Short mmCIF file of C-alpha atoms in Angstrom, two decimals:
data_model
loop_
_atom_site.label_atom_id
_atom_site.label_comp_id
_atom_site.label_asym_id
_atom_site.label_seq_id
_atom_site.Cartn_x
_atom_site.Cartn_y
_atom_site.Cartn_z
CA UNK V 1 -5.49 -29.10 9.31
CA UNK V 2 -2.30 -27.80 7.95
CA UNK V 3 -3.24 -24.38 6.66
CA UNK V 4 -1.21 -22.12 9.01
CA UNK V 5 1.95 -24.28 8.98
CA UNK V 6 2.11 -25.13 5.39
CA UNK V 7 1.48 -21.27 4.33
CA UNK V 8 4.22 -19.92 6.74
CA UNK V 9 6.59 -22.97 6.15
CA UNK V 10 6.18 -22.28 2.25
CA UNK V 11 7.04 -18.62 2.90
CA UNK V 12 10.02 -19.47 5.13
CA UNK V 13 11.34 -21.61 2.57
CA UNK V 14 12.84 -18.40 1.33
CA UNK V 15 15.63 -19.20 3.76
CA UNK V 16 16.34 -22.39 2.22
CA UNK V 17 18.69 -20.70 -0.21
CA UNK V 18 21.08 -20.69 2.30
CA UNK V 19 20.54 -23.92 4.11
CA UNK V 20 20.44 -26.50 0.90
CA UNK V 21 16.78 -27.45 2.17
CA UNK V 22 14.66 -26.08 -1.13
CA UNK V 23 15.91 -29.41 -2.98
CA UNK V 24 13.52 -31.30 -0.33
CA UNK V 25 10.49 -30.38 -1.69
CA UNK V 26 8.63 -32.70 -3.72
CA UNK V 27 6.92 -30.49 -6.64
CA UNK V 28 4.46 -31.21 -9.65
CA UNK V 29 3.78 -29.83 -12.79
CA UNK V 30 -0.05 -28.95 -13.10
CA UNK V 31 -1.32 -28.06 -16.28
CA UNK V 32 -3.88 -25.08 -15.51
CA UNK V 33 -4.20 -24.56 -19.41
CA UNK V 34 -6.36 -27.68 -19.46
CA UNK V 35 -9.05 -26.22 -17.27
CA UNK V 36 -10.42 -24.13 -19.77
CA UNK V 37 -12.12 -20.76 -18.75
CA UNK V 38 -10.38 -19.70 -15.37
CA UNK V 39 -11.41 -16.94 -12.82
CA UNK V 40 -9.94 -13.67 -13.19
CA UNK V 41 -6.80 -12.85 -10.71
CA UNK V 42 -6.12 -9.62 -9.25
CA UNK V 43 -2.71 -8.63 -9.47
CA UNK V 44 -0.95 -8.23 -6.36
CA UNK V 45 -2.88 -11.01 -4.49
CA UNK V 46 -2.07 -14.49 -3.85
CA UNK V 47 -4.31 -17.76 -3.47
CA UNK V 48 -2.70 -20.99 -2.23
CA UNK V 49 -4.79 -23.95 -2.20
CA UNK V 50 -3.53 -26.11 1.17
CA UNK V 51 -4.21 -29.42 1.43
CA UNK V 52 -3.92 -31.43 4.62
CA UNK V 53 -3.54 -34.91 2.92
CA UNK V 54 -4.80 -38.21 4.58
CA UNK V 55 -2.59 -40.35 2.56
CA UNK V 56 -1.89 -43.52 5.10
CA UNK V 57 0.91 -45.29 3.38
CA UNK V 58 4.78 -45.21 4.48
CA UNK V 59 4.96 -43.08 7.82
CA UNK V 60 1.33 -42.52 8.04
CA UNK V 61 0.41 -46.07 7.84
CA UNK V 62 -0.43 -46.16 11.85
CA UNK V 63 -3.39 -44.16 11.18
CA UNK V 64 -5.68 -46.50 9.85
CA UNK V 65 -6.90 -47.52 6.29
CA UNK V 66 -7.89 -44.82 3.76
CA UNK V 67 -8.68 -45.55 -0.08
CA UNK V 68 -6.34 -43.66 -2.11
CA UNK V 69 -5.15 -39.81 -0.94
CA UNK V 70 -7.90 -36.95 -0.21
CA UNK V 71 -7.71 -33.89 1.52
CA UNK V 72 -8.42 -34.43 5.21
CA UNK V 73 -8.78 -30.66 5.18
CA UNK V 74 -8.97 -28.13 2.25
CA UNK V 75 -8.16 -24.52 2.80
CA UNK V 76 -7.84 -21.36 0.31
CA UNK V 77 -5.23 -18.87 1.96
CA UNK V 78 -5.70 -15.44 0.19
CA UNK V 79 -2.55 -13.24 0.99
CA UNK V 80 -3.24 -9.48 0.26
CA UNK V 81 0.00 -7.67 1.04
CA UNK V 82 -1.27 -4.34 -0.61
CA UNK V 83 -3.95 -4.42 2.15
CA UNK V 84 -1.89 -5.84 4.89
CA UNK V 85 -4.20 -8.67 5.23
CA UNK V 86 -4.55 -12.60 4.90
CA UNK V 87 -7.27 -14.94 4.74
CA UNK V 88 -7.66 -18.58 5.23
CA UNK V 89 -10.90 -20.13 4.12
CA UNK V 90 -12.24 -23.71 5.15
CA UNK V 91 -13.79 -25.71 2.72
CA UNK V 92 -15.47 -28.57 4.91
CA UNK V 93 -14.46 -31.78 3.59
CA UNK V 94 -18.53 -32.87 4.28
CA UNK V 95 -19.63 -30.26 1.62
CA UNK V 96 -21.79 -31.43 -1.43
CA UNK V 97 -21.12 -29.26 -4.85
CA UNK V 98 -21.26 -29.58 -8.17
CA UNK V 99 -17.84 -30.90 -9.35
CA UNK V 100 -16.37 -30.23 -13.07
CA UNK V 101 -15.40 -33.11 -15.19
CA UNK V 102 -11.54 -33.91 -14.78
CA UNK V 103 -9.11 -36.36 -16.80
CA UNK V 104 -7.12 -38.90 -15.27
CA UNK V 105 -3.33 -39.04 -14.82
CA UNK V 106 -0.96 -41.59 -14.27
CA UNK V 107 -3.11 -44.27 -12.23
CA UNK V 108 -5.89 -42.07 -11.65
CA UNK V 109 -8.97 -42.40 -13.76
CA UNK V 110 -10.42 -39.17 -13.84
CA UNK V 111 -13.87 -38.49 -13.32
CA UNK V 112 -17.13 -36.98 -15.14
CA UNK V 113 -19.08 -33.95 -14.01
CA UNK V 114 -20.94 -34.85 -10.97
CA UNK V 115 -21.95 -33.67 -7.75
CA UNK V 116 -20.05 -35.14 -4.76
CA UNK V 117 -18.12 -34.45 -1.71
CA UNK V 118 -15.13 -31.40 -2.15
CA UNK V 119 -12.68 -33.30 -1.58
CA UNK V 120 -13.30 -36.32 -3.74
CA UNK V 121 -11.63 -34.72 -6.68
CA UNK V 122 -8.10 -36.03 -5.69
CA UNK V 123 -8.97 -39.65 -5.39
CA UNK V 124 -10.16 -39.45 -9.08
CA UNK V 125 -8.07 -37.42 -10.70
CA UNK V 126 -5.10 -36.38 -8.47
CA UNK V 127 -3.95 -32.56 -7.23
CA UNK V 128 -4.83 -31.26 -11.10
CA UNK V 129 -8.68 -32.02 -10.46
CA UNK V 130 -9.00 -30.87 -6.98
CA UNK V 131 -7.25 -27.67 -8.10
CA UNK V 132 -10.05 -27.31 -10.88
CA UNK V 133 -12.91 -28.49 -8.64
CA UNK V 134 -11.83 -25.55 -6.06
CA UNK V 135 -11.73 -22.99 -8.84
CA UNK V 136 -14.97 -23.83 -10.16
CA UNK V 137 -16.87 -24.08 -6.80
CA UNK V 138 -15.54 -20.69 -5.58
CA UNK V 139 -15.00 -18.65 -8.55
CA UNK V 140 -11.17 -17.73 -6.86
CA UNK V 141 -8.31 -18.31 -9.29
CA UNK V 142 -5.79 -20.54 -7.53
CA UNK V 143 -2.20 -19.51 -7.92
CA UNK V 144 -0.44 -21.99 -6.40
CA UNK V 145 -0.64 -25.53 -4.11
CA UNK V 146 0.91 -26.72 -0.77
CA UNK V 147 0.11 -30.26 0.59
CA UNK V 148 1.42 -31.78 3.72
CA UNK V 149 0.79 -35.58 5.12
CA UNK V 150 0.18 -36.54 8.89
CA UNK V 151 4.06 -37.08 9.35
CA UNK V 152 4.93 -33.79 8.03
CA UNK V 153 2.37 -32.04 10.25
CA UNK V 154 4.18 -33.36 13.26
CA UNK V 155 7.27 -32.68 12.46
CA UNK V 156 6.50 -29.04 11.80
CA UNK V 157 4.89 -28.88 15.49
CA UNK V 158 8.31 -30.54 17.05
CA UNK V 159 10.17 -28.41 15.36
CA UNK V 160 8.63 -25.37 16.96
CA UNK V 161 8.83 -27.16 20.54
CA UNK V 162 5.23 -27.88 20.47
CA UNK V 163 2.17 -25.71 20.79
CA UNK V 164 0.50 -24.52 24.01
CA UNK V 165 -3.02 -25.10 24.69
CA UNK V 166 -5.86 -24.63 26.83
CA UNK V 167 -7.95 -28.21 26.85
CA UNK V 168 -11.01 -27.58 28.71
CA UNK V 169 -12.26 -30.96 29.49
CA UNK V 170 -10.35 -34.62 29.42
CA UNK V 171 -10.18 -35.79 25.73
CA UNK V 172 -9.91 -39.67 25.26
CA UNK V 173 -10.32 -40.50 21.62
CA UNK V 174 -9.10 -43.88 20.45
CA UNK V 175 -9.72 -43.16 16.82
CA UNK V 176 -7.63 -40.14 16.74
CA UNK V 177 -5.08 -41.75 19.46
CA UNK V 178 -5.71 -38.86 21.83
CA UNK V 179 -5.71 -38.81 25.35
CA UNK V 180 -5.40 -35.62 27.02
CA UNK V 181 -6.24 -34.42 30.37
CA UNK V 182 -7.78 -31.13 30.93
CA UNK V 183 -5.61 -27.77 31.49
CA UNK V 184 -3.05 -25.72 29.71
CA UNK V 185 -0.35 -27.86 28.29
CA UNK V 186 1.77 -28.12 25.26
CA UNK V 187 1.29 -30.28 22.93
CA UNK V 188 4.07 -32.17 20.97
CA UNK V 189 3.53 -33.36 17.43
CA UNK V 190 1.68 -36.88 17.88
CA UNK V 191 -0.62 -34.89 20.33
CA UNK V 192 -1.13 -32.10 18.00
CA UNK V 193 -2.07 -34.51 14.98
CA UNK V 194 -4.48 -36.53 17.28
CA UNK V 195 -5.94 -32.85 18.26
CA UNK V 196 -6.18 -31.61 15.09
CA UNK V 197 -7.74 -35.21 13.87
CA UNK V 198 -10.13 -35.67 16.71
CA UNK V 199 -13.94 -35.16 15.91
CA UNK V 200 -15.92 -37.94 18.17
CA UNK V 201 -13.87 -37.31 21.26
CA UNK V 202 -14.58 -33.60 21.44
CA UNK V 203 -17.92 -31.16 20.82
CA UNK V 204 -20.71 -32.62 19.01
CA UNK V 205 -19.22 -35.02 17.10
CA UNK V 206 -19.37 -32.85 13.65
CA UNK V 207 -16.51 -31.82 11.06
CA UNK V 208 -17.58 -28.07 11.90
CA UNK V 209 -16.92 -28.19 15.35
CA UNK V 210 -13.72 -29.82 14.54
CA UNK V 211 -12.89 -26.96 12.11
CA UNK V 212 -13.30 -24.33 14.69
CA UNK V 213 -10.83 -26.16 17.07
CA UNK V 214 -8.46 -26.45 14.29
CA UNK V 215 -8.64 -22.65 13.58
CA UNK V 216 -7.63 -22.35 17.37
CA UNK V 217 -5.00 -24.29 17.20
CA UNK V 218 -3.79 -23.08 13.98
CA UNK V 219 -3.71 -19.43 15.22
CA UNK V 220 -1.90 -20.71 18.31
CA UNK V 221 0.84 -22.29 16.33
CA UNK V 222 0.93 -19.30 14.20
CA UNK V 223 1.29 -16.93 17.32
CA UNK V 224 4.13 -18.98 18.71
CA UNK V 225 5.77 -18.91 15.15
CA UNK V 226 5.61 -15.28 14.50
CA UNK V 227 5.88 -13.80 18.01
CA UNK V 228 8.87 -16.56 19.10
CA UNK V 229 12.60 -17.00 18.40
CA UNK V 230 11.74 -19.25 15.35
CA UNK V 231 12.55 -16.51 12.83
CA UNK V 232 15.20 -14.61 14.44
CA UNK V 233 17.46 -17.49 15.12
CA UNK V 234 19.17 -19.79 12.10
CA UNK V 235 19.45 -22.91 13.82
CA UNK V 236 15.60 -22.81 14.65
CA UNK V 237 14.94 -21.82 10.89
CA UNK V 238 17.34 -24.66 9.74
CA UNK V 239 15.11 -27.23 12.14
CA UNK V 240 12.02 -25.90 10.88
CA UNK V 241 12.36 -25.71 7.44
CA UNK V 242 13.81 -29.29 7.62
CA UNK V 243 10.47 -30.45 9.13
CA UNK V 244 8.47 -28.71 6.71
CA UNK V 245 10.03 -29.50 3.42
CA UNK V 246 10.96 -33.42 3.87
CA UNK V 247 7.07 -34.13 3.48
CA UNK V 248 5.82 -30.67 1.60
CA UNK V 249 4.31 -30.98 -2.20
CA UNK V 250 3.69 -27.93 -4.06
CA UNK V 251 3.50 -27.00 -7.54
CA UNK V 252 6.48 -26.22 -9.76
CA UNK V 253 5.74 -22.82 -9.98
CA UNK V 254 6.06 -22.15 -6.74
CA UNK V 255 9.75 -20.84 -7.10
CA UNK V 256 12.03 -19.63 -4.64
CA UNK V 257 11.72 -16.19 -5.63
CA UNK V 258 7.50 -16.55 -5.50
CA UNK V 259 8.32 -18.03 -1.51
CA UNK V 260 10.43 -15.08 -1.16
CA UNK V 261 7.55 -12.56 -1.92
CA UNK V 262 5.36 -14.43 0.40
CA UNK V 263 7.65 -14.31 3.27
CA UNK V 264 8.09 -10.85 2.97
CA UNK V 265 4.46 -10.22 2.66
CA UNK V 266 3.73 -12.29 5.78
CA UNK V 267 6.04 -10.44 7.72
CA UNK V 268 4.15 -7.40 7.22
CA UNK V 269 0.59 -8.65 8.47
CA UNK V 270 -0.50 -7.86 11.52
CA UNK V 271 -1.81 -10.67 13.53
CA UNK V 272 -5.26 -9.05 13.88
CA UNK V 273 -5.65 -9.00 10.33
CA UNK V 274 -5.22 -13.04 9.73
CA UNK V 275 -8.56 -14.30 9.47
CA UNK V 276 -9.51 -17.99 9.87
CA UNK V 277 -13.01 -18.10 8.33
CA UNK V 278 -15.21 -21.53 7.31
CA UNK V 279 -17.07 -21.05 4.07
CA UNK V 280 -20.96 -20.61 5.37
CA UNK V 281 -23.16 -23.73 4.98
CA UNK V 282 -25.80 -25.72 6.26
CA UNK V 283 -27.23 -29.39 6.24
CA UNK V 284 -27.74 -30.72 2.73
CA UNK V 285 -31.30 -31.34 1.88
CA UNK V 286 -30.61 -34.58 -0.04
CA UNK V 287 -28.46 -35.83 2.86
CA UNK V 288 -28.34 -34.81 7.03
CA UNK V 289 -24.80 -36.23 7.34
CA UNK V 290 -23.44 -33.86 4.52
CA UNK V 291 -23.37 -30.07 4.30
CA UNK V 292 -24.53 -27.55 1.56
CA UNK V 293 -23.05 -23.89 1.07
CA UNK V 294 -25.52 -21.42 2.33
CA UNK V 295 -26.29 -18.71 -0.48
CA UNK V 296 -25.87 -15.88 -0.38
CA UNK V 297 -23.60 -16.01 2.24
CA UNK V 298 -21.07 -18.31 0.41
CA UNK V 299 -21.27 -16.78 -2.60
CA UNK V 300 -20.48 -12.77 -1.14
CA UNK V 301 -17.52 -14.35 0.73
CA UNK V 302 -16.01 -16.20 -2.38
CA UNK V 303 -16.52 -12.84 -4.71
CA UNK V 304 -14.58 -10.93 -1.45
CA UNK V 305 -11.70 -13.04 -1.70
CA UNK V 306 -11.61 -13.18 -5.70
CA UNK V 307 -11.59 -9.72 -5.94
CA UNK V 308 -9.11 -8.79 -3.19
CA UNK V 309 -11.74 -7.52 -0.87
CA UNK V 310 -12.20 -7.19 2.93
CA UNK V 311 -14.29 -10.26 4.27
CA UNK V 312 -14.45 -8.55 7.90
CA UNK V 313 -15.76 -4.81 6.78
CA UNK V 314 -12.95 -3.38 8.42
CA UNK V 315 -10.60 -2.96 5.47
CA UNK V 316 -8.04 -4.42 7.34
CA UNK V 317 -7.81 -2.38 10.67
CA UNK V 318 -7.23 -5.34 12.76
CA UNK V 319 -7.42 -5.22 16.42
CA UNK V 320 -7.07 -1.29 16.97
CA UNK V 321 -9.58 -0.55 14.65
CA UNK V 322 -12.52 1.49 15.69
CA UNK V 323 -16.03 2.13 14.33
CA UNK V 324 -18.42 -1.24 14.91
CA UNK V 325 -15.66 -2.87 17.40
CA UNK V 326 -15.70 -0.16 19.77
CA UNK V 327 -19.27 -0.12 19.61
CA UNK V 328 -19.50 -3.73 20.46
CA UNK V 329 -17.24 -3.05 23.49
CA UNK V 330 -19.49 -0.80 25.02
CA UNK V 331 -22.68 -3.22 24.92
CA UNK V 332 -23.36 -5.27 28.00
CA UNK V 333 -21.06 -8.57 27.30
CA UNK V 334 -23.08 -11.68 26.75
CA UNK V 335 -21.59 -14.72 25.60
CA UNK V 336 -22.98 -17.09 23.07
CA UNK V 337 -23.11 -19.94 25.89
CA UNK V 338 -25.38 -17.93 27.81
CA UNK V 339 -27.85 -17.18 25.20
CA UNK V 340 -30.63 -20.22 24.76
CA UNK V 341 -32.50 -20.08 21.54
CA UNK V 342 -35.38 -21.32 19.70
CA UNK V 343 -35.26 -21.37 15.65
CA UNK V 344 -38.65 -21.03 13.91
CA UNK V 345 -38.81 -21.13 10.23
CA UNK V 346 -41.42 -18.77 8.32
CA UNK V 347 -38.80 -18.14 5.39
CA UNK V 348 -40.04 -21.29 3.54
CA UNK V 349 -36.91 -22.91 2.55
CA UNK V 350 -37.41 -26.69 3.92
CA UNK V 351 -34.86 -27.37 6.74
CA UNK V 352 -33.74 -23.81 7.11
CA UNK V 353 -34.44 -23.80 11.00
CA UNK V 354 -32.14 -26.94 11.16
CA UNK V 355 -29.34 -25.46 9.30
CA UNK V 356 -29.51 -21.95 11.27
CA UNK V 357 -29.65 -24.42 14.56
CA UNK V 358 -26.37 -25.93 13.46
CA UNK V 359 -24.85 -23.05 12.67
CA UNK V 360 -25.59 -21.22 16.06
CA UNK V 361 -24.38 -24.45 17.95
CA UNK V 362 -21.11 -24.54 16.08
CA UNK V 363 -20.80 -20.61 17.62
CA UNK V 364 -21.37 -21.87 21.00
CA UNK V 365 -25.25 -20.86 21.21
CA UNK V 366 -27.64 -23.00 23.13
CA UNK V 367 -30.23 -24.07 20.73
CA UNK V 368 -33.38 -25.26 22.42
CA UNK V 369 -35.36 -26.53 19.49
CA UNK V 370 -36.42 -25.77 16.02
CA UNK V 371 -39.62 -25.52 14.30
CA UNK V 372 -42.21 -23.43 12.35
CA UNK V 373 -43.98 -20.25 13.97
CA UNK V 374 -47.75 -19.79 14.47
CA UNK V 375 -47.30 -16.28 13.14
CA UNK V 376 -45.07 -15.31 10.65
CA UNK V 377 -43.66 -11.61 11.29
CA UNK V 378 -43.00 -9.04 8.02
CA UNK V 379 -39.19 -9.29 9.22
CA UNK V 380 -37.13 -11.60 10.64
CA UNK V 381 -37.39 -10.90 14.55
CA UNK V 382 -35.88 -12.06 17.86
CA UNK V 383 -38.35 -12.12 20.50
CA UNK V 384 -37.30 -12.06 24.35
CA UNK V 385 -38.66 -12.18 27.84
CA UNK V 386 -38.23 -10.03 30.85
CA UNK V 387 -34.29 -9.52 31.73
CA UNK V 388 -33.29 -11.05 28.22
CA UNK V 389 -33.00 -7.93 26.11
CA UNK V 390 -29.09 -8.12 26.14
CA UNK V 391 -29.49 -11.96 25.07
CA UNK V 392 -31.39 -11.20 22.32
CA UNK V 393 -29.41 -8.19 21.02
CA UNK V 394 -26.32 -10.35 20.81
CA UNK V 395 -28.11 -12.59 18.82
CA UNK V 396 -29.30 -10.00 16.72
CA UNK V 397 -25.45 -8.78 16.27
CA UNK V 398 -24.98 -12.11 14.38
CA UNK V 399 -27.51 -11.71 11.80
CA UNK V 400 -27.48 -9.65 8.79
CA UNK V 401 -30.96 -8.46 9.46
CA UNK V 402 -32.76 -9.04 12.43
CA UNK V 403 -34.88 -6.97 14.71
CA UNK V 404 -35.50 -7.48 18.46
CA UNK V 405 -39.21 -7.33 20.34
CA UNK V 406 -39.75 -8.17 23.87
CA UNK V 407 -42.57 -11.00 24.35
CA UNK V 408 -43.67 -10.80 27.90
CA UNK V 409 -44.91 -14.66 27.86
CA UNK V 410 -41.27 -15.91 27.09
CA UNK V 411 -38.85 -17.23 29.74
CA UNK V 412 -35.22 -17.35 29.63
CA UNK V 413 -35.18 -18.91 26.25
CA UNK V 414 -35.36 -16.24 23.18
CA UNK V 415 -37.18 -16.95 19.72
CA UNK V 416 -35.73 -16.23 16.43
CA UNK V 417 -38.31 -16.15 13.70
CA UNK V 418 -36.89 -16.25 10.10
CA UNK V 419 -39.27 -14.15 7.85
CA UNK V 420 -38.94 -13.77 3.86
CA UNK V 421 -36.43 -11.00 4.48
CA UNK V 422 -33.99 -13.35 6.30
CA UNK V 423 -30.17 -13.25 4.73
CA UNK V 424 -27.93 -15.33 7.00
CA UNK V 425 -25.13 -14.30 9.95
CA UNK V 426 -22.56 -11.86 9.42
CA UNK V 427 -18.85 -12.16 10.38
CA UNK V 428 -17.69 -13.25 13.75
CA UNK V 429 -14.60 -11.54 12.91
CA UNK V 430 -16.34 -8.36 13.01
CA UNK V 431 -18.17 -7.90 9.32
CA UNK V 432 -21.28 -5.36 9.57
CA UNK V 433 -22.84 -8.07 7.22
CA UNK V 434 -25.01 -7.58 3.95
CA UNK V 435 -23.67 -7.30 0.40
CA UNK V 436 -22.94 -3.81 0.65
CA UNK V 437 -19.79 -2.25 0.55
CA UNK V 438 -16.50 -4.79 0.17
CA UNK V 439 -17.38 -7.29 2.82
CA UNK V 440 -18.80 -10.56 2.71
CA UNK V 441 -21.77 -11.25 5.15
CA UNK V 442 -22.34 -15.21 6.77
CA UNK V 443 -18.71 -15.63 7.44
CA UNK V 444 -17.58 -18.02 10.48
CA UNK V 445 -14.46 -17.29 11.96
CA UNK V 446 -11.94 -15.77 13.87
CA UNK V 447 -8.29 -13.97 14.03
CA UNK V 448 -5.00 -15.20 14.75
CA UNK V 449 -4.57 -12.85 17.30
CA UNK V 450 -7.66 -13.82 18.95
CA UNK V 451 -6.15 -17.21 19.50
CA UNK V 452 -5.33 -17.13 23.04
CA UNK V 453 -4.74 -20.46 24.62
CA UNK V 454 -4.10 -19.54 28.56
CA UNK V 455 -6.59 -21.38 30.53
CA UNK V 456 -8.75 -18.77 32.82
#
């Protein structure tokens, strides 16, 4: 939930030497030597585990009760200054993964190796357990961590004067304490926190749709911070840093010198090269209310990040890059919301059609149904009726490997028939997909430059 604000806030803390703010930050010693074998790190790249904590004590007690402290959101922020790009990878809190054993610390008991939710290690063993788990699950070397709680997030938003958003429909969510009218408006800290936490009052009520809204919000806020007057006026910087550091926790190796390096690096990254992505996932076979990583797409994404390679296939080209983006602009524009699709599973993996349907729904497609085909084609095929070729092609562009074929008996709904060669989806941020080259297929995401928040 707090990814961009925390990373930018941490970066800007380089200025704190001039305003005596650095001392506000709470720091923890993390014994990474106790992790054993760790993923290799790439010189010149930086990976930060960013935690939006849902701790409900102190100033956060008004947001209900919750046992312990755990990530309400969990993100790996990858900064690659040598390549002029940055990526923020959401790890959905509903992900079920294999977690490593971790020793307790203080009043936390630790935990044995087990299969559980990605955000649970923090409750059992604190930040150190969470750090170790993220490294083992992703294979990405984590250099530092940043954690901000609810009150800290509100302060960040208020310090930048609120964030302008387009609210497409009225929102009435008692659980998130959020009540908004439809239309373009500037959200204050309390409203922004409610918007970021709101799950059942918007969309389909899933954590995935909430993550997508969070990415849009954070992109809008990042645009506001980077393109506004916050970085140009000392008074604004002071206010911003004061709000961030009062509720920020980091590791004690995130020194002023490191923060200065991050600040310099972030200023060189174009907004079109800051990617918000979600780890590829689908419904967990063991629990319909939980998620599991979709393979091989998730491993491809994590491997690209761990090696400091592009996850979008454009090598940091940003909005102005040509190639596939230029070709896409020449095609007939068909929006996902205009496409009705039925997903049929001929690949053989149980519940695959439902997983694919769920992903398509989060991307805005209209999923008409799922099931199994009467006949299985030799390769993954999208069948379309008269006048729906552009719809089929737009859907095919989202897949790593899918061909299209006209079927005169079909109506307005296209059919995606998964065959044995099914390899998942390409990146919505511009990836050409597959495992070739230095891009990672199956990535759901957007760029900060695409976070346009004006109502049309």
